[in-house]
PDB file of C-alpha atoms in Angstrom:
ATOM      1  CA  UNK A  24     -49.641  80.999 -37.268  1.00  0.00           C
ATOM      2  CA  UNK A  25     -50.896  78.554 -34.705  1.00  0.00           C
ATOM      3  CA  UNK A  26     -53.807  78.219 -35.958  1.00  0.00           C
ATOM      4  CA  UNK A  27     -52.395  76.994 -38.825  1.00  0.00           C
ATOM      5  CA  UNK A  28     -50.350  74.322 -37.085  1.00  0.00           C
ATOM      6  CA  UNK A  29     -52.803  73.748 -35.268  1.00  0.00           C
ATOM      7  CA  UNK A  30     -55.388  72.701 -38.201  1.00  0.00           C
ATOM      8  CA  UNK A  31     -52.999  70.919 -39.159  1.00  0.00           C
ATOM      9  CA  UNK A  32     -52.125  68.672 -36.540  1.00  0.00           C
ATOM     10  CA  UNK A  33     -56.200  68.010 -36.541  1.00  0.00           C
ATOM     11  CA  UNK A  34     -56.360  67.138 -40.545  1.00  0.00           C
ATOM     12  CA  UNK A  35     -53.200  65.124 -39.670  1.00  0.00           C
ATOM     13  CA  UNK A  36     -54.891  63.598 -36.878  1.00  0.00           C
ATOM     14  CA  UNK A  37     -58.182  62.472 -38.770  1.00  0.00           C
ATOM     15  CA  UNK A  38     -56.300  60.993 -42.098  1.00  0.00           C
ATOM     16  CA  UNK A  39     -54.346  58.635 -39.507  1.00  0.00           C
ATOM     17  CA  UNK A  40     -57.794  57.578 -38.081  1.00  0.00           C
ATOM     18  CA  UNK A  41     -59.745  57.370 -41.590  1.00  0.00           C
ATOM     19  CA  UNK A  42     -56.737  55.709 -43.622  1.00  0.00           C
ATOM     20  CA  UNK A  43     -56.406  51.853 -43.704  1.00  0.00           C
ATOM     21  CA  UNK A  44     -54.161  49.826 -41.686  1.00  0.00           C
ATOM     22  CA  UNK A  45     -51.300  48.987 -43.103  1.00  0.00           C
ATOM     23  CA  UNK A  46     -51.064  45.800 -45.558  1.00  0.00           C
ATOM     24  CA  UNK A  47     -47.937  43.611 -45.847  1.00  0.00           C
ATOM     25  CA  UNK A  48     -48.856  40.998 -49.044  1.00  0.00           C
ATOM     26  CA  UNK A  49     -47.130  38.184 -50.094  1.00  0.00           C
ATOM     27  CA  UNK A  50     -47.329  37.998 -53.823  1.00  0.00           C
ATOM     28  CA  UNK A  51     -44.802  35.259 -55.149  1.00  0.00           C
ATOM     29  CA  UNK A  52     -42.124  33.069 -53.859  1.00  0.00           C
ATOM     30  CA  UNK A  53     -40.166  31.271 -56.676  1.00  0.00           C
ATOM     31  CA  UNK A  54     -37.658  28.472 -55.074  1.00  0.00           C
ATOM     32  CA  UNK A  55     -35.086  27.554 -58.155  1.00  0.00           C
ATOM     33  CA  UNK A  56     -32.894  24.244 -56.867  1.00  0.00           C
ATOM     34  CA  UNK A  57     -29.768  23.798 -58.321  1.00  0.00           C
ATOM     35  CA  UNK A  58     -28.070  20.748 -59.099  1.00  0.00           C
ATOM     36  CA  UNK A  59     -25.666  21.157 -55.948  1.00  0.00           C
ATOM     37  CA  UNK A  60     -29.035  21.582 -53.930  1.00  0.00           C
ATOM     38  CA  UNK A  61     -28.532  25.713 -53.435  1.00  0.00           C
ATOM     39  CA  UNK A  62     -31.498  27.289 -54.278  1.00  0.00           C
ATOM     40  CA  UNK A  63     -32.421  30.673 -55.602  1.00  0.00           C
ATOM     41  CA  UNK A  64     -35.138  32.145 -53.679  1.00  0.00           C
ATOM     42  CA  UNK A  65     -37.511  35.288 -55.392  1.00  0.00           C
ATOM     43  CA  UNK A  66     -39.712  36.805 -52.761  1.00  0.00           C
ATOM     44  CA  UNK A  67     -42.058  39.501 -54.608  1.00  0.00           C
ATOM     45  CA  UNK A  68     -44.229  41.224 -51.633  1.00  0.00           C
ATOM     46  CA  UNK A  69     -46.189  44.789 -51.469  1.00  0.00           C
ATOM     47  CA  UNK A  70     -46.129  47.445 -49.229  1.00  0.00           C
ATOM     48  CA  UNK A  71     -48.217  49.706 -48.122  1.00  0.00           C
ATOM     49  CA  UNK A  72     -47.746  53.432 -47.222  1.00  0.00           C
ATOM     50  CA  UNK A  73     -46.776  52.709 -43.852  1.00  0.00           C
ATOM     51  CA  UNK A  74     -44.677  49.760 -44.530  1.00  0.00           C
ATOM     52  CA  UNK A  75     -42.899  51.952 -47.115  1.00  0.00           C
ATOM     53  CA  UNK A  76     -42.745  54.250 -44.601  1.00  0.00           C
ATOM     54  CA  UNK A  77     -40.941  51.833 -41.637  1.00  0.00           C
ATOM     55  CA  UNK A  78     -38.870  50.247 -43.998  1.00  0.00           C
ATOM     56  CA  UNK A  79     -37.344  54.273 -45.257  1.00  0.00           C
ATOM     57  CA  UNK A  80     -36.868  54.793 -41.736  1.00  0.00           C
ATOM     58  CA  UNK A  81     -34.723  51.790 -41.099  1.00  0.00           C
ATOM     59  CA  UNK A  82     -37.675  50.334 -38.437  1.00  0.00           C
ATOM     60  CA  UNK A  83     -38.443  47.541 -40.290  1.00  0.00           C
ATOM     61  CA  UNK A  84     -36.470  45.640 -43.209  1.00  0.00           C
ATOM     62  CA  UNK A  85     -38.466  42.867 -44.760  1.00  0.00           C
ATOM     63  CA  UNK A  86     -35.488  41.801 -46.513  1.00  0.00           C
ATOM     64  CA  UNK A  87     -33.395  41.387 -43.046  1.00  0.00           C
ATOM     65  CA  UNK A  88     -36.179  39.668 -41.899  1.00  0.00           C
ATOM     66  CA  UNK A  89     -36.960  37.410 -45.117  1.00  0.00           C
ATOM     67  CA  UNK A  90     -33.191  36.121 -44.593  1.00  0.00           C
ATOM     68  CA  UNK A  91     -33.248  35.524 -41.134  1.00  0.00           C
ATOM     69  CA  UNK A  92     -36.009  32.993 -41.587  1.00  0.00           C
ATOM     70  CA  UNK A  93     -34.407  31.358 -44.618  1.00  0.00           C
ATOM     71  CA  UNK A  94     -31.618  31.090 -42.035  1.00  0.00           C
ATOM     72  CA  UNK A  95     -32.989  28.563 -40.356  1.00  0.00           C
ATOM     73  CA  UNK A  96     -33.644  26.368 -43.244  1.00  0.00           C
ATOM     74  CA  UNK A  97     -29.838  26.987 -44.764  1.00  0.00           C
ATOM     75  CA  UNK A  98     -28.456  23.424 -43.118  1.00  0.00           C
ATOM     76  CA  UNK A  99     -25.940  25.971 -41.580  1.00  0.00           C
ATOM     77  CA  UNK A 100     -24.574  27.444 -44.941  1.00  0.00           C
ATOM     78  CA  UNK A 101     -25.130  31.204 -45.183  1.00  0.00           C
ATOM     79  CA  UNK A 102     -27.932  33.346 -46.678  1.00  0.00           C
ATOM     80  CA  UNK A 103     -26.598  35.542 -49.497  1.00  0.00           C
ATOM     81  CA  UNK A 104     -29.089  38.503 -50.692  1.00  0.00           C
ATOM     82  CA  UNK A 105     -28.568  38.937 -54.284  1.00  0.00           C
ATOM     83  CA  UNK A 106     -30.859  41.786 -55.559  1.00  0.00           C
ATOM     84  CA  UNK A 107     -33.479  43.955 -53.518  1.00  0.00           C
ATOM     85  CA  UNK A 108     -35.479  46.714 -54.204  1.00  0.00           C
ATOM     86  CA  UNK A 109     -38.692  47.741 -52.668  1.00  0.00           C
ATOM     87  CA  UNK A 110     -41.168  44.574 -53.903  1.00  0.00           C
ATOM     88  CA  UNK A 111     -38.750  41.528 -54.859  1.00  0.00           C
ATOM     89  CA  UNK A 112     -35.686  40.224 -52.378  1.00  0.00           C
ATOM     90  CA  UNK A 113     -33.537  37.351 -54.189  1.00  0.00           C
ATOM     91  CA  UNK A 114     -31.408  35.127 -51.861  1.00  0.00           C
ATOM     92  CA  UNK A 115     -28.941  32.515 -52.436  1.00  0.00           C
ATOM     93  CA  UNK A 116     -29.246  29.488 -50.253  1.00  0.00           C
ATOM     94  CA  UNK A 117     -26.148  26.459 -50.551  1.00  0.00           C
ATOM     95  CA  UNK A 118     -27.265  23.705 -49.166  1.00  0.00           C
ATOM     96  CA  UNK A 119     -31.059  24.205 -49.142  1.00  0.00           C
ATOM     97  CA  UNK A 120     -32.053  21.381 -50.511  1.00  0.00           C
ATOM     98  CA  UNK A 121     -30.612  17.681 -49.497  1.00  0.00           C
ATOM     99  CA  UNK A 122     -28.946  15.898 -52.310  1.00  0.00           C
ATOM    100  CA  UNK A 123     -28.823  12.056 -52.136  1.00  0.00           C
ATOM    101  CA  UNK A 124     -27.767   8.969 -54.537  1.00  0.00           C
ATOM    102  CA  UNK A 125     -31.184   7.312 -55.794  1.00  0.00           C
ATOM    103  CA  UNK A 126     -31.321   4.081 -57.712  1.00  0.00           C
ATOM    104  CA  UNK A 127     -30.482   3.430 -61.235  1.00  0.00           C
ATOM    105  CA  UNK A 128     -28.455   6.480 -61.285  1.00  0.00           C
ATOM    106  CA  UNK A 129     -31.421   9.062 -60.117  1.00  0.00           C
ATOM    107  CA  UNK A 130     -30.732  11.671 -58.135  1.00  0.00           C
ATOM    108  CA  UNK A 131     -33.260  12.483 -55.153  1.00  0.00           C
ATOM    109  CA  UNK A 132     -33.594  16.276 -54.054  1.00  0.00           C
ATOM    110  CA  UNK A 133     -35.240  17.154 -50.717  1.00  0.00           C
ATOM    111  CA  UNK A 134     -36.227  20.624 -49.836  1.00  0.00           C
ATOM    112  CA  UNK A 135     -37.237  21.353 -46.311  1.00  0.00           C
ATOM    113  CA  UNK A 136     -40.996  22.017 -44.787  1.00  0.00           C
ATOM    114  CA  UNK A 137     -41.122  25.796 -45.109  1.00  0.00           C
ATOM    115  CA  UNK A 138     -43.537  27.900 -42.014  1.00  0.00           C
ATOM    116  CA  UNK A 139     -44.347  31.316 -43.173  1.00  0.00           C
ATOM    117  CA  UNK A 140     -46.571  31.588 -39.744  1.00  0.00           C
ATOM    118  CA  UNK A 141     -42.663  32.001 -37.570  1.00  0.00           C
ATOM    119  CA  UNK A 142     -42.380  35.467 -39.865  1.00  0.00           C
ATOM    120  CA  UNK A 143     -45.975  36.693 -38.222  1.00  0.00           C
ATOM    121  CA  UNK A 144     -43.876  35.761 -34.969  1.00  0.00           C
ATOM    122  CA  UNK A 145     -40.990  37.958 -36.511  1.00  0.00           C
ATOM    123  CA  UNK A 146     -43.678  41.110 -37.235  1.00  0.00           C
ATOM    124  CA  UNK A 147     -44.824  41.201 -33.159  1.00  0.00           C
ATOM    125  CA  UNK A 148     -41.781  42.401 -32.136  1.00  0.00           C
ATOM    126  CA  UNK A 149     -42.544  45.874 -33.644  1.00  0.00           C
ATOM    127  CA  UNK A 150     -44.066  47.979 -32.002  1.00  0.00           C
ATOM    128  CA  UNK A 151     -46.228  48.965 -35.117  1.00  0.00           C
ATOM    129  CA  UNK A 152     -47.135  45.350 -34.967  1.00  0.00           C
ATOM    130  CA  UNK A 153     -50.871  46.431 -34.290  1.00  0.00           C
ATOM    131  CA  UNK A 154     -51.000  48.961 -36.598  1.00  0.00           C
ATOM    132  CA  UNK A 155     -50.059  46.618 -40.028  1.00  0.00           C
ATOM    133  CA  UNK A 156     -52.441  44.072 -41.854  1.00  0.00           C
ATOM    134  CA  UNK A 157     -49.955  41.319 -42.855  1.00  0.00           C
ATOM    135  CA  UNK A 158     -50.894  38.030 -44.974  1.00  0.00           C
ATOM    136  CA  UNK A 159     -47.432  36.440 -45.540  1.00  0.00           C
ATOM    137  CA  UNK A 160     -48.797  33.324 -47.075  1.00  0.00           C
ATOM    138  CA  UNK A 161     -47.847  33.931 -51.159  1.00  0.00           C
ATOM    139  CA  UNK A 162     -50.337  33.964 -53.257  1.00  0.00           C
ATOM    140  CA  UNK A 163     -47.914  31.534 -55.263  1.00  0.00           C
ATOM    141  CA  UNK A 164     -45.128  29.706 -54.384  1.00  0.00           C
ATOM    142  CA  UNK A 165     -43.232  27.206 -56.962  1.00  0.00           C
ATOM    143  CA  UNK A 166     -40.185  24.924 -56.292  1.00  0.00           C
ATOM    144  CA  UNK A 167     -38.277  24.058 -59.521  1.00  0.00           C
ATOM    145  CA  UNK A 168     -35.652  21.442 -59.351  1.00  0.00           C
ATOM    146  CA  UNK A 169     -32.844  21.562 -61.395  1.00  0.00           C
ATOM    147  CA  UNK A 170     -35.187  23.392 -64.267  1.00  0.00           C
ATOM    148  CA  UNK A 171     -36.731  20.106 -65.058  1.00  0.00           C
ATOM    149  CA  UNK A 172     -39.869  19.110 -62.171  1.00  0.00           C
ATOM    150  CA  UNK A 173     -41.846  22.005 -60.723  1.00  0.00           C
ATOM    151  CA  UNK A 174     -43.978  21.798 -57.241  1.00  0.00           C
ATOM    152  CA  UNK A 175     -47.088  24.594 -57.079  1.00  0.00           C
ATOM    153  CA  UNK A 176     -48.522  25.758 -54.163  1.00  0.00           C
ATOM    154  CA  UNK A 177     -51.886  28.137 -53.596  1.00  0.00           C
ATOM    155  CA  UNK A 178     -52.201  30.930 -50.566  1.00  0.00           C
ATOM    156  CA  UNK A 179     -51.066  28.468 -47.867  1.00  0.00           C
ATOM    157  CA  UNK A 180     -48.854  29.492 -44.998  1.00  0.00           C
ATOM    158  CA  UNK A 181     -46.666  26.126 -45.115  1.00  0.00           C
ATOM    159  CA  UNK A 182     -44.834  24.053 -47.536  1.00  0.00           C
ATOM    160  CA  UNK A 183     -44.088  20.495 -46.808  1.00  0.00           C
ATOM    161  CA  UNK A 184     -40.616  18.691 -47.219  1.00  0.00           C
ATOM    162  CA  UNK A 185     -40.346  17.758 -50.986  1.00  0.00           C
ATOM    163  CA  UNK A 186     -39.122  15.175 -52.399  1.00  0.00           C
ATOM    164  CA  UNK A 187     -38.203  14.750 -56.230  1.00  0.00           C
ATOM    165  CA  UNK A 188     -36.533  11.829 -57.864  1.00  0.00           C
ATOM    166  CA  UNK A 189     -34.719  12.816 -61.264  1.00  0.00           C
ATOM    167  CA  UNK A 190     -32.603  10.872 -63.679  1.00  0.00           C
ATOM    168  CA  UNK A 191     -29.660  12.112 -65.300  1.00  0.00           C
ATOM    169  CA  UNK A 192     -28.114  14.102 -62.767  1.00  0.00           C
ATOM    170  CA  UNK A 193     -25.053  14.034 -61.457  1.00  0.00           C
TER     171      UNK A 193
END
């Protein structure tokens, strides 16, 4: 019998050394402003097996994590979570984005510069830190104002402050 647990402990051993680190991606963020300036924020990311694996045992909660950054942007309103599940988080932000009086009846929308590098801050308090890959730059993120202008970004880990001028709001 302890031979047996014994072999296994070693076969355990080796997979941890021959299986990859573990991955965090950022696939999508999708930032949806409102005509009151909230935004709707979509944050599709994957896992890993050991990400998975932290985030089951309660070590690690990219969703906790997702909203305390978004915190900072909020203009002191509060971060609602809408929807999770193990690849998207959803989040309702009021006041993310600054509405203002433009000329000619325009309105102007302003979102703020967005730093993805302060959630690789976030990640090196773990003490798995070492052990996980993570890119949290999305592969896409788009900012849509009120349905009608849209703002694409490409794998970068910042957004700058936007600034949209549309007519016919209110």
């Amino acid at each position: 019998m302890k031979a047996w647990i014994r072999i296994l402990a070693a076969l355990l051993l080796i997979a941890g050394m021959v299986l990859p680190a573990g991955a965090f991606t950022a696939e999508e963020l999708d930032i949806s402003v409102n005509e009151s300036g909230a935004a709707t924020i979509d944050f599709t990311y994957s896992l890993s097996w050991l990400e998975r694996f932290a985030v089951f045992l309660k070590i690690a909660d990219p969703t906790e994590e997702f909203a305390k950054a978004l915190q900072k942007y909020s203009n002191g309103h509060g971060v609602e979570s809408v929807a999770v599940d193990d690849q998207t988080a959803s989040f309702l932000v009021e006041g993310f984005a600054k509405v203002s009086a433009g000329e000619n009846g325009t309105t102007i929308y302003t979102t703020p510069a967005l730093n993805f590098e302060d959630a690789e801050k976030a990640l090196e308090e773990y003490w798995f830190a070492p052990l996980v890959q993570a890119d949290f730059s999305p592969a896409e993120t788009r900012v849509v104002f009120v349905g009608k202008t849209t703002r694409t970004f490409q794998d970068t880990s910042t957004i700058p402050m936007i600034s949209v001028e549309l007519t016919g709001q209110a």
